[in-house]
Amino acid sequence: MSIECIRGAKLEDTGFNYTMSLIQGKYKMFILYTLMGYGVVRFNEMKRYIGGISYKTLSATLKELEADRLVHRKEYPQVPPKVEYSLTERGKSLIPILDMLCSWGEEHRQD
């Protein structure tokens, strides 16, 4: 493993810091992982999959992920409103990282 990313730099000026700024937060990784696993997900489905998250927090977190161009929001003009969320190409580029986190967790959770 290389530490070239942080060698000789302030941590705040690194790619690591930038990546963490996009994915840190109590539920962001859960949302990204859900979208990775299920593809296109409606708001209420997302709430059910994650559990324990309030509607307000889910909505705010999805807006942050959308603003960071990791999640795409598609709204259908109908009554009642239908909104679907999916990963953008930029969001999909995080899949290998999410997969590695999952693999590490599976390997070490019995320790």
JSON list of N, CA, C and O in Angstrom, two decimals, residues 5-6 10-24:
[
{"chain": "A", "resi": 5, "resn": "CYS", "atom": "N", "xyz": [-0.16, 9.53, -1.45]},
{"chain": "A", "resi": 5, "resn": "CYS", "atom": "CA", "xyz": [-1.26, 10.48, -1.45]},
{"chain": "A", "resi": 5, "resn": "CYS", "atom": "C", "xyz": [-1.11, 11.53, -0.36]},
{"chain": "A", "resi": 5, "resn": "CYS", "atom": "O", "xyz": [-1.48, 12.68, -0.56]},
{"chain": "A", "resi": 6, "resn": "ILE", "atom": "N", "xyz": [-0.53, 11.15, 0.78]},
{"chain": "A", "resi": 6, "resn": "ILE", "atom": "CA", "xyz": [-0.44, 12.09, 1.90]},
{"chain": "A", "resi": 6, "resn": "ILE", "atom": "C", "xyz": [0.98, 12.51, 2.23]},
{"chain": "A", "resi": 6, "resn": "ILE", "atom": "O", "xyz": [1.18, 13.41, 3.04]},
{"chain": "A", "resi": 10, "resn": "LYS", "atom": "N", "xyz": [-0.45, 18.45, 3.56]},
{"chain": "A", "resi": 10, "resn": "LYS", "atom": "CA", "xyz": [-1.42, 18.53, 4.66]},
{"chain": "A", "resi": 10, "resn": "LYS", "atom": "C", "xyz": [-2.56, 17.60, 4.29]},
{"chain": "A", "resi": 10, "resn": "LYS", "atom": "O", "xyz": [-2.99, 17.56, 3.15]},
{"chain": "A", "resi": 11, "resn": "LEU", "atom": "N", "xyz": [-3.04, 16.86, 5.25]},
{"chain": "A", "resi": 11, "resn": "LEU", "atom": "CA", "xyz": [-4.09, 15.89, 4.98]},
{"chain": "A", "resi": 11, "resn": "LEU", "atom": "C", "xyz": [-5.30, 16.55, 4.33]},
{"chain": "A", "resi": 11, "resn": "LEU", "atom": "O", "xyz": [-5.95, 15.97, 3.47]},
{"chain": "A", "resi": 12, "resn": "GLU", "atom": "N", "xyz": [-5.58, 17.79, 4.71]},
{"chain": "A", "resi": 12, "resn": "GLU", "atom": "CA", "xyz": [-6.74, 18.49, 4.15]},
{"chain": "A", "resi": 12, "resn": "GLU", "atom": "C", "xyz": [-6.59, 18.78, 2.66]},
{"chain": "A", "resi": 12, "resn": "GLU", "atom": "O", "xyz": [-7.57, 19.07, 1.99]},
{"chain": "A", "resi": 13, "resn": "ASP", "atom": "N", "xyz": [-5.38, 18.69, 2.13]},
{"chain": "A", "resi": 13, "resn": "ASP", "atom": "CA", "xyz": [-5.13, 18.96, 0.72]},
{"chain": "A", "resi": 13, "resn": "ASP", "atom": "C", "xyz": [-5.02, 17.70, -0.12]},
{"chain": "A", "resi": 13, "resn": "ASP", "atom": "O", "xyz": [-4.53, 17.75, -1.25]},
{"chain": "A", "resi": 14, "resn": "THR", "atom": "N", "xyz": [-5.45, 16.56, 0.41]},
{"chain": "A", "resi": 14, "resn": "THR", "atom": "CA", "xyz": [-5.26, 15.29, -0.28]},
{"chain": "A", "resi": 14, "resn": "THR", "atom": "C", "xyz": [-6.55, 14.78, -0.92]},
{"chain": "A", "resi": 14, "resn": "THR", "atom": "O", "xyz": [-7.65, 15.21, -0.57]},
{"chain": "A", "resi": 15, "resn": "GLY", "atom": "N", "xyz": [-6.38, 13.84, -1.82]},
{"chain": "A", "resi": 15, "resn": "GLY", "atom": "CA", "xyz": [-7.52, 13.16, -2.42]},
{"chain": "A", "resi": 15, "resn": "GLY", "atom": "C", "xyz": [-8.32, 12.38, -1.39]},
{"chain": "A", "resi": 15, "resn": "GLY", "atom": "O", "xyz": [-9.54, 12.25, -1.50]},
{"chain": "A", "resi": 16, "resn": "PHE", "atom": "N", "xyz": [-7.62, 11.86, -0.38]},
{"chain": "A", "resi": 16, "resn": "PHE", "atom": "CA", "xyz": [-8.30, 11.14, 0.69]},
{"chain": "A", "resi": 16, "resn": "PHE", "atom": "C", "xyz": [-9.31, 12.04, 1.39]},
{"chain": "A", "resi": 16, "resn": "PHE", "atom": "O", "xyz": [-10.46, 11.66, 1.60]},
{"chain": "A", "resi": 17, "resn": "ASN", "atom": "N", "xyz": [-8.89, 13.24, 1.72]},
{"chain": "A", "resi": 17, "resn": "ASN", "atom": "CA", "xyz": [-9.77, 14.19, 2.39]},
{"chain": "A", "resi": 17, "resn": "ASN", "atom": "C", "xyz": [-10.97, 14.54, 1.50]},
{"chain": "A", "resi": 17, "resn": "ASN", "atom": "O", "xyz": [-12.10, 14.61, 1.97]},
{"chain": "A", "resi": 18, "resn": "TYR", "atom": "N", "xyz": [-10.71, 14.75, 0.21]},
{"chain": "A", "resi": 18, "resn": "TYR", "atom": "CA", "xyz": [-11.81, 15.08, -0.70]},
{"chain": "A", "resi": 18, "resn": "TYR", "atom": "C", "xyz": [-12.81, 13.93, -0.77]},
{"chain": "A", "resi": 18, "resn": "TYR", "atom": "O", "xyz": [-14.02, 14.14, -0.68]},
{"chain": "A", "resi": 19, "resn": "THR", "atom": "N", "xyz": [-12.31, 12.71, -0.90]},
{"chain": "A", "resi": 19, "resn": "THR", "atom": "CA", "xyz": [-13.21, 11.56, -0.96]},
{"chain": "A", "resi": 19, "resn": "THR", "atom": "C", "xyz": [-14.03, 11.44, 0.31]},
{"chain": "A", "resi": 19, "resn": "THR", "atom": "O", "xyz": [-15.25, 11.24, 0.26]},
{"chain": "A", "resi": 20, "resn": "MET", "atom": "N", "xyz": [-13.38, 11.59, 1.45]},
{"chain": "A", "resi": 20, "resn": "MET", "atom": "CA", "xyz": [-14.10, 11.50, 2.72]},
{"chain": "A", "resi": 20, "resn": "MET", "atom": "C", "xyz": [-15.14, 12.60, 2.85]},
{"chain": "A", "resi": 20, "resn": "MET", "atom": "O", "xyz": [-16.23, 12.37, 3.39]},
{"chain": "A", "resi": 21, "resn": "SER", "atom": "N", "xyz": [-14.87, 13.77, 2.32]},
{"chain": "A", "resi": 21, "resn": "SER", "atom": "CA", "xyz": [-15.85, 14.86, 2.39]},
{"chain": "A", "resi": 21, "resn": "SER", "atom": "C", "xyz": [-17.12, 14.52, 1.62]},
{"chain": "A", "resi": 21, "resn": "SER", "atom": "O", "xyz": [-18.19, 15.01, 1.95]},
{"chain": "A", "resi": 22, "resn": "LEU", "atom": "N", "xyz": [-17.00, 13.67, 0.62]},
{"chain": "A", "resi": 22, "resn": "LEU", "atom": "CA", "xyz": [-18.17, 13.27, -0.18]},
{"chain": "A", "resi": 22, "resn": "LEU", "atom": "C", "xyz": [-18.96, 12.15, 0.47]},
{"chain": "A", "resi": 22, "resn": "LEU", "atom": "O", "xyz": [-20.19, 12.09, 0.32]},
{"chain": "A", "resi": 23, "resn": "ILE", "atom": "N", "xyz": [-18.29, 11.25, 1.16]},
{"chain": "A", "resi": 23, "resn": "ILE", "atom": "CA", "xyz": [-18.97, 10.04, 1.64]},
{"chain": "A", "resi": 23, "resn": "ILE", "atom": "C", "xyz": [-19.15, 9.98, 3.15]},
{"chain": "A", "resi": 23, "resn": "ILE", "atom": "O", "xyz": [-19.82, 9.07, 3.64]},
{"chain": "A", "resi": 24, "resn": "GLN", "atom": "N", "xyz": [-18.55, 10.91, 3.89]},
{"chain": "A", "resi": 24, "resn": "GLN", "atom": "CA", "xyz": [-18.72, 10.83, 5.35]},
{"chain": "A", "resi": 24, "resn": "GLN", "atom": "C", "xyz": [-20.10, 11.35, 5.73]},
{"chain": "A", "resi": 24, "resn": "GLN", "atom": "O", "xyz": [-20.69, 12.16, 5.05]}
]
